[in-house]
Tab-separated table of C-alpha atoms in Angstrom:
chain	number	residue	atom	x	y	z
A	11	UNK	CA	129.324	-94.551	117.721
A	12	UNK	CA	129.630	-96.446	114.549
A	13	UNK	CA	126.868	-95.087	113.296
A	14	UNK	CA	128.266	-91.191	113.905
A	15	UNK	CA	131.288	-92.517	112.240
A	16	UNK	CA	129.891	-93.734	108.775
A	17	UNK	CA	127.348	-90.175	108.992
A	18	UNK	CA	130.998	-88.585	109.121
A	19	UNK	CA	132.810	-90.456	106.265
A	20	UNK	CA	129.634	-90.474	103.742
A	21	UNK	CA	129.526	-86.363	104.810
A	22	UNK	CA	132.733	-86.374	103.705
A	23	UNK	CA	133.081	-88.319	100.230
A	24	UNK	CA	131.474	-84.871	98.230
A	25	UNK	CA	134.934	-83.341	99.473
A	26	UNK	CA	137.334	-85.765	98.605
A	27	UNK	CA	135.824	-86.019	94.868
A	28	UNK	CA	135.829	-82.467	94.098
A	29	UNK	CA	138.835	-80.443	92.832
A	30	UNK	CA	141.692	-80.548	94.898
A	31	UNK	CA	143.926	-77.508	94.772
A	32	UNK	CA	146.672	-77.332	96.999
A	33	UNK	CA	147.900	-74.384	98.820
A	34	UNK	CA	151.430	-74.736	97.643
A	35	UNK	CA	154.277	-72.404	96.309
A	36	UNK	CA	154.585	-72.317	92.028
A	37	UNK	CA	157.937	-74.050	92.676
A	38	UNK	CA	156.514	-76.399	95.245
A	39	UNK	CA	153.596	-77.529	92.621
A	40	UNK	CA	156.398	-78.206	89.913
A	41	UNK	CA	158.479	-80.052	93.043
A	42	UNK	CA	155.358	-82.314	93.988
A	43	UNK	CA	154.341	-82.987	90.454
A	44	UNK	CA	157.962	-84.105	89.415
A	45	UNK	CA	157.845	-86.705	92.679
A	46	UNK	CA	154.311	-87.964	91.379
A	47	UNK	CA	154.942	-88.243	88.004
A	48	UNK	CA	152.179	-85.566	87.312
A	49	UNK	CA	151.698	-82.374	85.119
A	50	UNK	CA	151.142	-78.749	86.935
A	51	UNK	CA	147.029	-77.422	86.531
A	52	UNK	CA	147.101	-73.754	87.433
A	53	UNK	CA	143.751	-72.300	88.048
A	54	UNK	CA	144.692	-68.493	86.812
A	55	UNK	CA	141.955	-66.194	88.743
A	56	UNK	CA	140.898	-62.959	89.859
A	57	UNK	CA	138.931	-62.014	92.811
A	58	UNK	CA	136.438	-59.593	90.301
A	59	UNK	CA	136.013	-62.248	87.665
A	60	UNK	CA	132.097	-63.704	87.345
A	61	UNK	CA	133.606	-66.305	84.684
A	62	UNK	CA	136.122	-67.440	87.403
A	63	UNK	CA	133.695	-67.831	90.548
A	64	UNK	CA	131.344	-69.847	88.497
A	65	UNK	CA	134.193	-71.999	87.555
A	66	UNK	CA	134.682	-73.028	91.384
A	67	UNK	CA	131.331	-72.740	92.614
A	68	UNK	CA	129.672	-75.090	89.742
A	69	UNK	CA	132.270	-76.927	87.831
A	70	UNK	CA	135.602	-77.853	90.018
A	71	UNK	CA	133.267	-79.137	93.064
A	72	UNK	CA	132.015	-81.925	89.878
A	73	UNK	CA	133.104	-85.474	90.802
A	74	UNK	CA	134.168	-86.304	87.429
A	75	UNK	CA	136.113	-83.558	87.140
A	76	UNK	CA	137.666	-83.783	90.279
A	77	UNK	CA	138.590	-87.376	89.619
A	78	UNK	CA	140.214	-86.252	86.177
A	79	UNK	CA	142.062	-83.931	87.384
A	80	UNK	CA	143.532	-84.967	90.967
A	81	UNK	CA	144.977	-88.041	89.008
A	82	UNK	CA	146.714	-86.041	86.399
A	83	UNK	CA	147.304	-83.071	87.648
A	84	UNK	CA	149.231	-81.040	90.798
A	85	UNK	CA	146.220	-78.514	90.831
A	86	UNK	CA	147.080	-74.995	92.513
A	87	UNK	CA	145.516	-71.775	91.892
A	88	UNK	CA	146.444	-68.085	91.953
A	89	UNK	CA	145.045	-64.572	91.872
A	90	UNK	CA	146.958	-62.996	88.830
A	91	UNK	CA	146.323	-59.757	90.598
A	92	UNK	CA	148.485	-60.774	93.744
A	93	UNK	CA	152.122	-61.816	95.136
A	94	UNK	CA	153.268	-65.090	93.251
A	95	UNK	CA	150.381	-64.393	90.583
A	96	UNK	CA	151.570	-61.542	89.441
A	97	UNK	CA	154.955	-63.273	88.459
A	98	UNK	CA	153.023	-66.185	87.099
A	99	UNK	CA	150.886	-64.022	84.611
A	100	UNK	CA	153.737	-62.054	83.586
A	101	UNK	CA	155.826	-65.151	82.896
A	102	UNK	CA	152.924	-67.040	80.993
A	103	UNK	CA	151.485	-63.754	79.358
A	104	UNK	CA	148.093	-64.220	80.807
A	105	UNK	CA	145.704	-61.307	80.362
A	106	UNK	CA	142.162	-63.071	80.462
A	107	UNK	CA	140.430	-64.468	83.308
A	108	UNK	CA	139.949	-67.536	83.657
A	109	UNK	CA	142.730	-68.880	82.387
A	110	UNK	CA	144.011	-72.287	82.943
A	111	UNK	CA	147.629	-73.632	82.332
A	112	UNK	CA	148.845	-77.255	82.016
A	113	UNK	CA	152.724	-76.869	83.148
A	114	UNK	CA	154.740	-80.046	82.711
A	115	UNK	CA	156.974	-80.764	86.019
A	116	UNK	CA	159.548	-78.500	84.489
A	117	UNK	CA	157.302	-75.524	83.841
A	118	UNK	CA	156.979	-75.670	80.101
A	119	UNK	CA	153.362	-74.421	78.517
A	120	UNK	CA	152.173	-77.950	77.292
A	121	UNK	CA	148.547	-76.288	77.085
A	122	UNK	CA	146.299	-73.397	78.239
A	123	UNK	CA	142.249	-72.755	78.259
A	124	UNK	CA	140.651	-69.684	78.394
A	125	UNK	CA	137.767	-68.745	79.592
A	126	UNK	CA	135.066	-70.599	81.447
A	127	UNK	CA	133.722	-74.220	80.239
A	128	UNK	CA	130.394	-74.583	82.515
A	129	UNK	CA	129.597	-78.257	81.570
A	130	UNK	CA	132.147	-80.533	83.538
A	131	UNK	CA	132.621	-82.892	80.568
A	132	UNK	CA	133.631	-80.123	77.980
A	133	UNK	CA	135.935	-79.167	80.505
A	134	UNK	CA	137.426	-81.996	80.798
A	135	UNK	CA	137.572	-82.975	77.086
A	136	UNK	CA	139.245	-79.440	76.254
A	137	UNK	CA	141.733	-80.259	78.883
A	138	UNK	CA	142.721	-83.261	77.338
A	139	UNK	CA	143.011	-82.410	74.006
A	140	UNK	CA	145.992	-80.292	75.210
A	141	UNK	CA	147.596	-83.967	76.585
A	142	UNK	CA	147.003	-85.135	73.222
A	143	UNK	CA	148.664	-85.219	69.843
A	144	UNK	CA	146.939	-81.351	69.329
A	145	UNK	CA	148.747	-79.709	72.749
A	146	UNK	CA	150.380	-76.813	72.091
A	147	UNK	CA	153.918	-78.221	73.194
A	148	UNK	CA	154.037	-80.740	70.412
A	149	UNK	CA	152.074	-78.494	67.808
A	150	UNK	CA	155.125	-75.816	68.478
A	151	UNK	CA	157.864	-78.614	68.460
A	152	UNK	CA	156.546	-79.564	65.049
A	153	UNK	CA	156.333	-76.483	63.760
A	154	UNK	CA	159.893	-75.788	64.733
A	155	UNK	CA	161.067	-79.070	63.149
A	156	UNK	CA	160.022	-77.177	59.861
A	157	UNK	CA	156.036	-79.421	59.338
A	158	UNK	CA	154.169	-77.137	57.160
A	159	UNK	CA	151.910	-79.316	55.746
A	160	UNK	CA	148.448	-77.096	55.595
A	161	UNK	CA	146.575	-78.912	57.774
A	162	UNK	CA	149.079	-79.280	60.136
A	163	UNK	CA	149.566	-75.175	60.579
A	164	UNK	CA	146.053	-74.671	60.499
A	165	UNK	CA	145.280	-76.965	63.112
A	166	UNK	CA	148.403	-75.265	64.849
A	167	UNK	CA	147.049	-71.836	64.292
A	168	UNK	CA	143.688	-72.715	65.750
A	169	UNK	CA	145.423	-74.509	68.910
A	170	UNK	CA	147.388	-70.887	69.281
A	171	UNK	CA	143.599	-68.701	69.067
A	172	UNK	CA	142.688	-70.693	71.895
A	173	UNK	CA	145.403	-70.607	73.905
A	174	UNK	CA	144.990	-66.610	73.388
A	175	UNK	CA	148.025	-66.246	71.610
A	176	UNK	CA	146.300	-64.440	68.958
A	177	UNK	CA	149.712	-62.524	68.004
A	178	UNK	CA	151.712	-65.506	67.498
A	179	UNK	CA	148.776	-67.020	64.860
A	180	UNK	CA	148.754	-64.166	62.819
A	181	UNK	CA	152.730	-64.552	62.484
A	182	UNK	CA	152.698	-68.083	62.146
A	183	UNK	CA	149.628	-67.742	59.646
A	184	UNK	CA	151.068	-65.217	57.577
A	185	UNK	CA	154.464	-66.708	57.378
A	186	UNK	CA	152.938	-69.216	55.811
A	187	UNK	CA	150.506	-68.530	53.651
A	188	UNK	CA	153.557	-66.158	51.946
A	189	UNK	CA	155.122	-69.429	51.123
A	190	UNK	CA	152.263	-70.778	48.833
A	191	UNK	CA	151.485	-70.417	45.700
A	192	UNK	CA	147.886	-68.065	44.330
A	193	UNK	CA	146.280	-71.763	43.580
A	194	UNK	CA	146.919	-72.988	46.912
A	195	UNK	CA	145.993	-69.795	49.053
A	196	UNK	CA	143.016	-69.711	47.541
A	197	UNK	CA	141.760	-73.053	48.733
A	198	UNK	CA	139.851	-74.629	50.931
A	199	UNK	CA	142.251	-75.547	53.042
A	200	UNK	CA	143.838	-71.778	53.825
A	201	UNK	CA	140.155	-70.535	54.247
A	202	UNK	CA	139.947	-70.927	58.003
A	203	UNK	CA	142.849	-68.362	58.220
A	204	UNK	CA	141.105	-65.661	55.729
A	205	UNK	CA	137.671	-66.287	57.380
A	206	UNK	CA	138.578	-65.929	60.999
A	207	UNK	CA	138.367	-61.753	61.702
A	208	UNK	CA	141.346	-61.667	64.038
A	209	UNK	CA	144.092	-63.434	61.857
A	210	UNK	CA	142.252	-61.308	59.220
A	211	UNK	CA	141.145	-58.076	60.060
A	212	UNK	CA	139.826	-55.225	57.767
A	213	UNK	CA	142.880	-53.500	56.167
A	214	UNK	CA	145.085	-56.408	56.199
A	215	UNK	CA	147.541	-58.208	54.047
A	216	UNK	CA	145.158	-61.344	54.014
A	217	UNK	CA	142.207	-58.930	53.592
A	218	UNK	CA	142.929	-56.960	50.807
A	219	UNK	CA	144.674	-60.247	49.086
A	220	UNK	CA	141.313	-61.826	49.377
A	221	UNK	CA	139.206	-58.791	47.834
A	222	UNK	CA	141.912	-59.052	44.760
A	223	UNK	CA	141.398	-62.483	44.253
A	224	UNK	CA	137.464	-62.333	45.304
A	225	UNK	CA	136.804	-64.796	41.663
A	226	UNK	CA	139.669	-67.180	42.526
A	227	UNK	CA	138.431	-67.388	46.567
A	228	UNK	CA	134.785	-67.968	45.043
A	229	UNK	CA	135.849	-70.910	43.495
A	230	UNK	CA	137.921	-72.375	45.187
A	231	UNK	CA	135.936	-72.111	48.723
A	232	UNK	CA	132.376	-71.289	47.773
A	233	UNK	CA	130.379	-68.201	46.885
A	234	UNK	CA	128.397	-68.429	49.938
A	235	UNK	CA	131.452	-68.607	51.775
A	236	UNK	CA	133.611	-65.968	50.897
A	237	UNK	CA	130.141	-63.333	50.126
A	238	UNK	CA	129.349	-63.742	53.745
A	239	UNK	CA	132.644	-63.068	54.754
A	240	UNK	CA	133.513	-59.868	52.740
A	241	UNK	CA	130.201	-58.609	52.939
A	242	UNK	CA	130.755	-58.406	57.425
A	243	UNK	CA	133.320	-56.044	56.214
A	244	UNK	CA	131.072	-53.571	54.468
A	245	UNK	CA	127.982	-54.452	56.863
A	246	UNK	CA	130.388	-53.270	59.843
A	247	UNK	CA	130.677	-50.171	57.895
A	248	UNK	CA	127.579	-48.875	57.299
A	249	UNK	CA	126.526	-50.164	61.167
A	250	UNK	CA	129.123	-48.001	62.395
A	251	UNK	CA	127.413	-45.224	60.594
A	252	UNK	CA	123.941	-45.942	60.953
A	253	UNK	CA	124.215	-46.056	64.903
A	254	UNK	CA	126.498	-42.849	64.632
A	255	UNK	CA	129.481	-44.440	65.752
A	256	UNK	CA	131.209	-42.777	62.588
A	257	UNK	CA	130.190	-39.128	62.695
A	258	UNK	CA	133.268	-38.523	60.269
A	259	UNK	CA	131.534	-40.032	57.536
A	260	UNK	CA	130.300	-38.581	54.149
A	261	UNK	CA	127.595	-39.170	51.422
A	262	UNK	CA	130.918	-40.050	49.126
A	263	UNK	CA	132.100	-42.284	51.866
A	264	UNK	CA	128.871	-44.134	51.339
A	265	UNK	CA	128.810	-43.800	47.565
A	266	UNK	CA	132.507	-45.434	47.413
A	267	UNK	CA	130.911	-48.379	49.524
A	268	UNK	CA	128.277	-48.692	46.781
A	269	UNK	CA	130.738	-48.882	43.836
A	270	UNK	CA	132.638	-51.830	45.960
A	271	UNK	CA	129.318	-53.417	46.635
A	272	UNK	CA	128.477	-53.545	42.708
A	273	UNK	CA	132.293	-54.078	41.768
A	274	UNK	CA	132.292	-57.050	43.943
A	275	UNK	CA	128.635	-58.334	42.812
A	276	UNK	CA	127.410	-57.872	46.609
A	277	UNK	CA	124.947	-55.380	46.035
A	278	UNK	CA	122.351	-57.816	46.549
A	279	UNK	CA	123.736	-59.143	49.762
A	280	UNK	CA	121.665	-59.693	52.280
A	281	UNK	CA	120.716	-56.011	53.176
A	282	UNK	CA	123.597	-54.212	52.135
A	283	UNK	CA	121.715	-52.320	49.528
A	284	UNK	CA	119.267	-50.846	51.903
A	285	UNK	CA	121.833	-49.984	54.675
A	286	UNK	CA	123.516	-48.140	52.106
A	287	UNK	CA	121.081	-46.347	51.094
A	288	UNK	CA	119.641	-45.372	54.339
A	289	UNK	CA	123.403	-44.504	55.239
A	290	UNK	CA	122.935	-41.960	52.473
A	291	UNK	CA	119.887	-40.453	52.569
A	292	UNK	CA	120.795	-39.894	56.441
A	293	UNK	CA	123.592	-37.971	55.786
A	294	UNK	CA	122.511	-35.585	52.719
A	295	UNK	CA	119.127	-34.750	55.198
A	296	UNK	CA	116.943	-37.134	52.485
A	297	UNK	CA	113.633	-37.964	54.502
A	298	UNK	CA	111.880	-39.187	51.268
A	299	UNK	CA	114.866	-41.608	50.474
A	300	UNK	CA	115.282	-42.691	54.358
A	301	UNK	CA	111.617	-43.546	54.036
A	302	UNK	CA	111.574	-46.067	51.402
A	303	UNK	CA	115.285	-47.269	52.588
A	304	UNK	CA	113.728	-48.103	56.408
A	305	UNK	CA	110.969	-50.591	55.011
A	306	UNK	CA	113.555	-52.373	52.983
A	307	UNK	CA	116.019	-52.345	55.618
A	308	UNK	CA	114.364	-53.450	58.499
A	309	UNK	CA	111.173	-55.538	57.900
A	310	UNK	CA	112.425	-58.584	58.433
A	311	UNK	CA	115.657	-57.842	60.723
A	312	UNK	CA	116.287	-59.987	63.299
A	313	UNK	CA	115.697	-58.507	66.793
A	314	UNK	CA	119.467	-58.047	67.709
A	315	UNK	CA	120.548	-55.417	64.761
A	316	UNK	CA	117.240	-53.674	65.186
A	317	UNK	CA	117.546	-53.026	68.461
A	318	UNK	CA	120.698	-51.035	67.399
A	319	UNK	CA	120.211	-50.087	64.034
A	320	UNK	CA	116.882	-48.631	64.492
A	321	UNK	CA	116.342	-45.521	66.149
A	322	UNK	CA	119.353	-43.444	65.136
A	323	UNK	CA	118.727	-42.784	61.537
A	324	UNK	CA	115.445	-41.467	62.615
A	325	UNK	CA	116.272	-39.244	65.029
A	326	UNK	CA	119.168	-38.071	63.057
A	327	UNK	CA	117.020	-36.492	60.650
A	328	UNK	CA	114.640	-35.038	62.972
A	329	UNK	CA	112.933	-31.801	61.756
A	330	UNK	CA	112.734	-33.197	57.932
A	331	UNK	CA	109.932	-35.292	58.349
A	332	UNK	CA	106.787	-34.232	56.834
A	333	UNK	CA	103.715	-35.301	58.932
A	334	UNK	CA	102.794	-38.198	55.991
A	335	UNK	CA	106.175	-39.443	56.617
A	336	UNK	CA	106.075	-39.585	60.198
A	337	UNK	CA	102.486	-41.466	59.460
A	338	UNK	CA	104.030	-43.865	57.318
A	339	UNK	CA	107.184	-44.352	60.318
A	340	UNK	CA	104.117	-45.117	62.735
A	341	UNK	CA	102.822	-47.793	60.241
A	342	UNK	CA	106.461	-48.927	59.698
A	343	UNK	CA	107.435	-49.063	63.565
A	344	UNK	CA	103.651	-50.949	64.549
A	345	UNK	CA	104.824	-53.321	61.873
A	346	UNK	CA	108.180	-54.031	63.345
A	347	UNK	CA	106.385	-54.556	66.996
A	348	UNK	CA	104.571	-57.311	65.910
A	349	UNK	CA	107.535	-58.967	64.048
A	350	UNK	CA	109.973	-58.546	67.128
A	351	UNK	CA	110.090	-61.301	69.497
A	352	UNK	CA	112.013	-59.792	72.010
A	353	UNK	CA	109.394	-58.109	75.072
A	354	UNK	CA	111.968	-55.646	75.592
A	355	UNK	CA	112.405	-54.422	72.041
A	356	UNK	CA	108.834	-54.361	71.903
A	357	UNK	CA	108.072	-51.937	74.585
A	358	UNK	CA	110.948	-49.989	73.287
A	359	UNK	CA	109.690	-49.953	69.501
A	360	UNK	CA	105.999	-48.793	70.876
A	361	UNK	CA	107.497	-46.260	73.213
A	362	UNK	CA	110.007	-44.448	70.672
A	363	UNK	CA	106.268	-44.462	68.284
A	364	UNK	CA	104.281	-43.057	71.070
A	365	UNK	CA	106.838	-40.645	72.743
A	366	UNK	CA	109.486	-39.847	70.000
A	367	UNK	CA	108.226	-40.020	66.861
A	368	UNK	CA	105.974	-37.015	67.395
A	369	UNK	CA	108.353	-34.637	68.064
A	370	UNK	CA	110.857	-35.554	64.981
């Protein structure tokens, strides 16, 4: 009998260190964590979200991060999709799955995750830096005491991306980079704000600010830096039309991008050049000039882009290649098979030369 006994506690000591979330009411989480002297986790789920069931099939059933949280934390969890959830998500402006809140006893945000952290000791390091000196709650109650020391609101800015409060950092960001001189928004310092695509997207304040003071940014930050940055701009642009997702554009669309490229010494830019030109010579119907503008462009590409950048411009010009050219494309595309890595790209590479390439 003793025996069954022990078999029954030791079966049971997995459960008791895993995650405990308790089926409670929002207001009844808040209730037990005030009479514990705890702070509210709220596991913010949906029954559709992959992200989410991996989170509490792999990481919550983790000892060590059921230990760290059951002795911090009131944990409770809700679908966002139903009854009190729906409330909850409205209230806390949660729109991604997972999402995970850290509520102090009265309800304030003192910190929020997003998205799933698979190894149990991330998790529970990104938890606590919320608990920390870097939680939202006293990043915001600085910041409203009027701390705009540059560090600080970057550091504050970053805390907001994460918490998915993308919106508020580009307000707070903006706000105060208008408050600083040309010197000191050119730094170092500021770049995390001009290099992050989000606070600064293409057509921006901070965007075209940084293309007028391209010299100034160089120096202060770095060539490397700041090339790599503006040139994602123009790269995004001619990808958009090389895969066709821009059927509005022109040859003069492309030959603006060209003057830009050579105004802001980024012709030479990784393969900016070559895009370009293959943008070009796609759209004016230029075989001869798409030709000598694939080799450049691609040998060399890493699998990803080439798996997308590829086959479009071909096709696109199909009926205006000479039989040579579609030789040389054959040469060109075996050459490309043997520098992929990817099996998949492969097979697709030797298919498109054995099926399409034929008929262009």
């Amino acid at each position: 009998m003793r025996l069954l006994i022990l078999i029954c506690m030791l079966l049971q000591l997995p459960a008791l260190a895993q995650t405990e979330f308790q089926k409670l009411s929002f207001d009844e989480a808040l209730a037990a964590a005030k009479v514990e002297g705890k702070m509210v986790f709220v596991d913010c789920y949906t029954t559709w979200c992959g992200p989410c069931k991996m989170m509490t099939e792999r990481v919550f059933p983790l000892k060590e991060v059921g230990d760290y949280l059951n002795g911090k934390f009131v944990c409770v969890k809700f679908d966002m999709e139903k009854g009190e959830g729906k409330e909850l998500a409205a209230k806390y402006y949660v729109n991604s799955y997972p999402t995970f809140l850290v509520l102090t006893a009265d309800g304030r945000q003192a910190h929020r995750l997003v998205g799933a952290v698979l190894d149990g000791g991330e998790f529970i390091r990104k938890v606590e830096d919320g608990l920390n000196e870097n939680s939202i709650a006293n990043l915001e109650r600085r910041y409203a005491a009027g701390e705009r020391g540059t560090e600080f609101v970057v550091r504050y800015v970053a805390a907001l991306k994460g918490a998915a409060e993308t919106a508020r950092a580009r307000e707070v960001a903006t706000d105060f980079l208008n408050l600083l001189t040309d010197e000191e928004r050119t730094s170092a310092a500021c770049w995390p704000i001009y290099e992050d695509a989000e606070l600064s997207p293409a057509g921006s304040g901070n965007m075209l600010y940084l293309l007028r003071r391209l010299p100034q940014f160089r120096e202060g930050v770095g060539a490397e830096k700041v090339d790599a940055r503006v040139g994602l701009l123009f790269e995004t642009q001619l990808e958009d039309i090389l895969r066709g997702r821009n059927r509005d554009a022109s040859a003069e669309n492309v030959e603006a991008i060209e003057k830009l490229l050579d105004a802001y010494g980024l012709r030479d830019y990784g393969r900016l050049s070559a895009c370009a030109s293959l943008a070009k010579a796609m759209l004016t119907g230029d075989a001869a000039a798409a030709l000598t503008a694939c080799r450049e462009a691609f040998v060399g590409m890493s699998d990803e882009k080439l798996s997308y950048l590829y086959f479009y411009p071909l096709t696109a010009l199909k009926g205006r290649w000479t039989k040579e050219q579609k030789k040389e494309l054959e040469k060109l595309t075996a050459e490309l098979v043997a520098q992929a890595q990817d099996e998949v790209l492969k097979s697709s590479l030797d298919g498109f030369a054995k099926g399409m390439l034929p008929n262009l």
